[in-house]
């Protein structure tokens, strides 16, 4: 008798989470380049072929957390309420992330989150793959803003602004400050950056 679809999906989800948790634990403990796929498979108690069914590459084992946000900016613009300008919707979404101390905004001082970002930012292969995620986000956002070069330019600016804001927030916390201490500056920086974007794009 075959398993119900819902049960199979839950089991696959648990296996995927176990593999990812094992990978991140090892990467943070030893460094990305010092951990092999075989090490991760052994810790997660799966075979290497099973591991690669869930994650196409070693880099994806850690960057799947960013992949979970793939296309987010495009969705924010596409699903915004009537009468709300795209840059206003994107600004509000980023501010909401700051209010929730969402790790993707860089404003999160949990030690594992800080260490996770340090690993990504300081490992060339991870930084390179992260850039590809950002370029994919840029393409998706451009498609909903404007099909021409104007949309591409706007999308590139938005993705760059979000990257700079998040990296700035993370660096302040990595230097020893708390997320609550950094938050007023993070909010002010976001307000200033998105106001400039709105002005530059005529979206104000």
mmCIF file of C-alpha atoms in Angstrom:
data_model
loop_
_atom_site.group_PDB
_atom_site.id
_atom_site.type_symbol
_atom_site.label_atom_id
_atom_site.label_comp_id
_atom_site.label_asym_id
_atom_site.label_seq_id
_atom_site.Cartn_x
_atom_site.Cartn_y
_atom_site.Cartn_z
ATOM 1 C CA UNK A 1 0.000 0.000 0.000
ATOM 2 C CA UNK A 2 1.411 3.383 -0.962
ATOM 3 C CA UNK A 3 1.787 6.207 1.544
ATOM 4 C CA UNK A 4 -0.697 9.103 1.425
ATOM 5 C CA UNK A 5 0.640 12.070 -0.549
ATOM 6 C CA UNK A 6 0.553 14.351 2.512
ATOM 7 C CA UNK A 7 2.585 11.910 4.589
ATOM 8 C CA UNK A 8 5.197 11.515 1.855
ATOM 9 C CA UNK A 9 5.497 15.284 1.536
ATOM 10 C CA UNK A 10 5.990 15.678 5.294
ATOM 11 C CA UNK A 11 8.638 12.951 5.350
ATOM 12 C CA UNK A 12 10.466 14.602 2.452
ATOM 13 C CA UNK A 13 10.266 17.942 4.242
ATOM 14 C CA UNK A 14 11.752 16.442 7.405
ATOM 15 C CA UNK A 15 14.559 14.811 5.417
ATOM 16 C CA UNK A 16 15.327 18.076 3.622
ATOM 17 C CA UNK A 17 15.382 19.974 6.922
ATOM 18 C CA UNK A 18 17.624 17.345 8.540
ATOM 19 C CA UNK A 19 20.123 17.577 5.688
ATOM 20 C CA UNK A 20 20.127 21.386 5.733
ATOM 21 C CA UNK A 21 20.459 21.552 9.524
ATOM 22 C CA UNK A 22 23.375 19.105 9.452
ATOM 23 C CA UNK A 23 25.096 21.080 6.707
ATOM 24 C CA UNK A 24 24.748 24.444 8.413
ATOM 25 C CA UNK A 25 25.881 23.019 11.758
ATOM 26 C CA UNK A 26 29.035 21.603 10.162
ATOM 27 C CA UNK A 27 29.717 24.706 8.058
ATOM 28 C CA UNK A 28 29.483 26.993 11.076
ATOM 29 C CA UNK A 29 31.689 24.719 13.156
ATOM 30 C CA UNK A 30 34.423 24.041 10.580
ATOM 31 C CA UNK A 31 34.024 26.488 7.704
ATOM 32 C CA UNK A 32 32.461 25.889 4.305
ATOM 33 C CA UNK A 33 35.554 24.645 2.491
ATOM 34 C CA UNK A 34 36.535 22.254 5.284
ATOM 35 C CA UNK A 35 33.290 20.248 5.097
ATOM 36 C CA UNK A 36 32.640 17.643 2.411
ATOM 37 C CA UNK A 37 29.299 16.475 1.070
ATOM 38 C CA UNK A 38 30.148 13.049 2.493
ATOM 39 C CA UNK A 39 30.502 14.614 5.960
ATOM 40 C CA UNK A 40 27.042 16.149 5.661
ATOM 41 C CA UNK A 41 25.421 12.982 4.360
ATOM 42 C CA UNK A 42 26.931 10.988 7.226
ATOM 43 C CA UNK A 43 25.715 13.434 9.873
ATOM 44 C CA UNK A 44 22.217 13.551 8.340
ATOM 45 C CA UNK A 45 22.230 9.744 7.982
ATOM 46 C CA UNK A 46 21.433 9.780 4.271
ATOM 47 C CA UNK A 47 23.319 8.688 1.171
ATOM 48 C CA UNK A 48 25.048 11.190 -1.115
ATOM 49 C CA UNK A 49 22.574 10.463 -3.971
ATOM 50 C CA UNK A 50 19.713 11.203 -1.545
ATOM 51 C CA UNK A 51 21.367 14.448 -0.494
ATOM 52 C CA UNK A 52 21.697 15.575 -4.107
ATOM 53 C CA UNK A 53 18.038 14.812 -4.766
ATOM 54 C CA UNK A 54 17.221 17.588 -2.303
ATOM 55 C CA UNK A 55 20.080 20.007 -2.983
ATOM 56 C CA UNK A 56 21.743 20.354 -6.377
ATOM 57 C CA UNK A 57 25.055 21.650 -5.038
ATOM 58 C CA UNK A 58 27.039 22.104 -1.859
ATOM 59 C CA UNK A 59 26.373 25.867 -2.004
ATOM 60 C CA UNK A 60 22.620 25.271 -2.109
ATOM 61 C CA UNK A 61 22.829 23.470 1.226
ATOM 62 C CA UNK A 62 23.367 26.817 2.914
ATOM 63 C CA UNK A 63 21.861 29.284 0.445
ATOM 64 C CA UNK A 64 18.451 27.623 0.345
ATOM 65 C CA UNK A 65 17.500 30.081 3.091
ATOM 66 C CA UNK A 66 17.952 32.887 0.577
ATOM 67 C CA UNK A 67 16.227 30.845 -2.118
ATOM 68 C CA UNK A 68 13.135 30.756 0.107
ATOM 69 C CA UNK A 69 12.890 34.516 -0.556
ATOM 70 C CA UNK A 70 13.399 34.135 -4.315
ATOM 71 C CA UNK A 71 11.110 36.423 -6.302
ATOM 72 C CA UNK A 72 9.879 38.147 -3.141
ATOM 73 C CA UNK A 73 10.320 41.703 -4.454
ATOM 74 C CA UNK A 74 8.424 40.837 -7.624
ATOM 75 C CA UNK A 75 5.574 39.344 -5.587
ATOM 76 C CA UNK A 76 5.398 42.434 -3.377
ATOM 77 C CA UNK A 77 4.984 44.668 -6.433
ATOM 78 C CA UNK A 78 2.609 42.324 -8.243
ATOM 79 C CA UNK A 79 0.349 41.806 -5.209
ATOM 80 C CA UNK A 80 0.344 45.388 -3.894
ATOM 81 C CA UNK A 81 -3.041 46.996 -3.175
ATOM 82 C CA UNK A 82 -4.571 49.309 -5.806
ATOM 83 C CA UNK A 83 -3.249 52.858 -5.652
ATOM 84 C CA UNK A 84 0.043 51.907 -3.971
ATOM 85 C CA UNK A 85 3.178 52.767 -5.936
ATOM 86 C CA UNK A 86 5.730 49.946 -6.426
ATOM 87 C CA UNK A 87 8.479 51.671 -4.419
ATOM 88 C CA UNK A 88 6.053 52.390 -1.589
ATOM 89 C CA UNK A 89 5.079 48.721 -1.459
ATOM 90 C CA UNK A 90 8.726 47.628 -1.457
ATOM 91 C CA UNK A 91 9.571 50.172 1.249
ATOM 92 C CA UNK A 92 6.723 48.998 3.455
ATOM 93 C CA UNK A 93 7.752 45.374 2.969
ATOM 94 C CA UNK A 94 11.357 46.067 3.995
ATOM 95 C CA UNK A 95 10.200 48.098 7.001
ATOM 96 C CA UNK A 96 7.952 45.207 8.029
ATOM 97 C CA UNK A 97 10.983 42.937 7.869
ATOM 98 C CA UNK A 98 12.895 45.305 10.152
ATOM 99 C CA UNK A 99 9.985 45.343 12.601
ATOM 100 C CA UNK A 100 10.092 41.527 12.707
ATOM 101 C CA UNK A 101 13.898 41.406 12.903
ATOM 102 C CA UNK A 102 13.819 39.226 9.807
ATOM 103 C CA UNK A 103 17.323 37.818 9.186
ATOM 104 C CA UNK A 104 17.063 38.717 5.491
ATOM 105 C CA UNK A 105 17.200 42.422 6.483
ATOM 106 C CA UNK A 106 20.452 41.859 8.390
ATOM 107 C CA UNK A 107 18.741 43.110 11.569
ATOM 108 C CA UNK A 108 18.965 39.973 13.681
ATOM 109 C CA UNK A 109 21.464 39.363 16.455
ATOM 110 C CA UNK A 110 20.943 35.658 17.092
ATOM 111 C CA UNK A 111 24.506 34.281 17.201
ATOM 112 C CA UNK A 112 23.805 31.597 14.604
ATOM 113 C CA UNK A 113 22.268 34.149 12.221
ATOM 114 C CA UNK A 114 25.253 36.485 12.600
ATOM 115 C CA UNK A 115 27.655 33.587 12.026
ATOM 116 C CA UNK A 116 25.596 32.356 9.067
ATOM 117 C CA UNK A 117 25.832 35.726 7.328
ATOM 118 C CA UNK A 118 29.545 35.985 8.087
ATOM 119 C CA UNK A 119 30.076 32.588 6.467
ATOM 120 C CA UNK A 120 28.145 33.608 3.353
ATOM 121 C CA UNK A 121 29.788 37.019 2.982
ATOM 122 C CA UNK A 122 33.341 35.726 3.487
ATOM 123 C CA UNK A 123 33.213 32.544 1.384
ATOM 124 C CA UNK A 124 33.806 33.394 -2.309
ATOM 125 C CA UNK A 125 31.803 30.493 -3.746
ATOM 126 C CA UNK A 126 28.819 31.337 -1.536
ATOM 127 C CA UNK A 127 29.029 35.057 -2.292
ATOM 128 C CA UNK A 128 29.106 34.230 -5.997
ATOM 129 C CA UNK A 129 26.038 32.001 -5.789
ATOM 130 C CA UNK A 130 24.242 34.629 -3.695
ATOM 131 C CA UNK A 131 24.909 37.148 -6.472
ATOM 132 C CA UNK A 132 23.142 34.813 -8.902
ATOM 133 C CA UNK A 133 20.097 34.706 -6.617
ATOM 134 C CA UNK A 134 20.087 38.509 -6.617
ATOM 135 C CA UNK A 135 20.329 38.666 -10.409
ATOM 136 C CA UNK A 136 17.384 36.276 -10.662
ATOM 137 C CA UNK A 137 15.420 38.502 -8.270
ATOM 138 C CA UNK A 138 16.377 41.504 -10.377
ATOM 139 C CA UNK A 139 15.046 39.835 -13.538
ATOM 140 C CA UNK A 140 11.776 38.893 -11.849
ATOM 141 C CA UNK A 141 11.280 42.387 -10.417
ATOM 142 C CA UNK A 142 12.088 44.074 -13.726
ATOM 143 C CA UNK A 143 9.446 41.971 -15.459
ATOM 144 C CA UNK A 144 6.673 43.310 -13.208
ATOM 145 C CA UNK A 145 7.925 46.921 -13.121
ATOM 146 C CA UNK A 146 8.426 47.598 -16.823
ATOM 147 C CA UNK A 147 9.352 45.292 -19.722
ATOM 148 C CA UNK A 148 11.963 47.712 -21.078
ATOM 149 C CA UNK A 149 15.288 49.042 -19.888
ATOM 150 C CA UNK A 150 13.537 51.399 -17.451
ATOM 151 C CA UNK A 151 12.256 48.418 -15.474
ATOM 152 C CA UNK A 152 15.678 46.774 -15.468
ATOM 153 C CA UNK A 153 17.325 49.925 -14.156
ATOM 154 C CA UNK A 154 14.724 50.320 -11.420
ATOM 155 C CA UNK A 155 14.987 46.669 -10.416
ATOM 156 C CA UNK A 156 18.786 46.847 -10.254
ATOM 157 C CA UNK A 157 18.557 49.849 -7.935
ATOM 158 C CA UNK A 158 16.038 48.149 -5.635
ATOM 159 C CA UNK A 159 18.041 44.948 -5.299
ATOM 160 C CA UNK A 160 21.244 46.929 -4.684
ATOM 161 C CA UNK A 161 19.568 49.070 -2.019
ATOM 162 C CA UNK A 162 18.212 46.039 -0.177
ATOM 163 C CA UNK A 163 21.638 44.367 -0.316
ATOM 164 C CA UNK A 164 23.449 47.444 1.036
ATOM 165 C CA UNK A 165 20.910 47.988 3.807
ATOM 166 C CA UNK A 166 21.050 44.356 4.935
ATOM 167 C CA UNK A 167 24.849 44.197 4.801
ATOM 168 C CA UNK A 168 25.110 47.467 6.760
ATOM 169 C CA UNK A 169 22.749 46.208 9.463
ATOM 170 C CA UNK A 170 24.601 42.910 9.740
ATOM 171 C CA UNK A 171 28.003 44.602 9.983
ATOM 172 C CA UNK A 172 26.883 46.792 12.876
ATOM 173 C CA UNK A 173 25.635 43.740 14.752
ATOM 174 C CA UNK A 174 28.751 41.729 13.853
ATOM 175 C CA UNK A 175 30.751 44.563 15.406
ATOM 176 C CA UNK A 176 29.035 43.899 18.734
ATOM 177 C CA UNK A 177 25.814 45.922 18.826
ATOM 178 C CA UNK A 178 22.339 44.499 19.468
ATOM 179 C CA UNK A 179 19.560 44.423 16.907
ATOM 180 C CA UNK A 180 17.370 46.632 19.107
ATOM 181 C CA UNK A 181 20.171 49.182 19.347
ATOM 182 C CA UNK A 182 20.715 49.196 15.578
ATOM 183 C CA UNK A 183 17.015 49.232 14.660
ATOM 184 C CA UNK A 184 16.428 53.054 14.738
ATOM 185 C CA UNK A 185 19.378 53.567 12.384
ATOM 186 C CA UNK A 186 18.203 50.711 10.178
ATOM 187 C CA UNK A 187 14.753 52.261 9.888
ATOM 188 C CA UNK A 188 16.187 55.715 9.133
ATOM 189 C CA UNK A 189 18.544 54.256 6.518
ATOM 190 C CA UNK A 190 15.691 52.361 4.864
ATOM 191 C CA UNK A 191 13.435 55.426 4.830
ATOM 192 C CA UNK A 192 16.201 57.535 3.289
ATOM 193 C CA UNK A 193 17.150 54.915 0.697
ATOM 194 C CA UNK A 194 13.614 54.237 -0.484
ATOM 195 C CA UNK A 195 12.813 57.963 -0.571
ATOM 196 C CA UNK A 196 15.764 58.374 -2.926
ATOM 197 C CA UNK A 197 14.559 55.454 -5.010
ATOM 198 C CA UNK A 198 11.063 56.887 -5.250
ATOM 199 C CA UNK A 199 12.444 60.256 -6.320
ATOM 200 C CA UNK A 200 14.848 58.738 -8.858
ATOM 201 C CA UNK A 201 12.177 56.540 -10.432
ATOM 202 C CA UNK A 202 9.416 59.151 -10.382
ATOM 203 C CA UNK A 203 7.455 56.832 -8.119
ATOM 204 C CA UNK A 204 6.793 59.316 -5.337
#
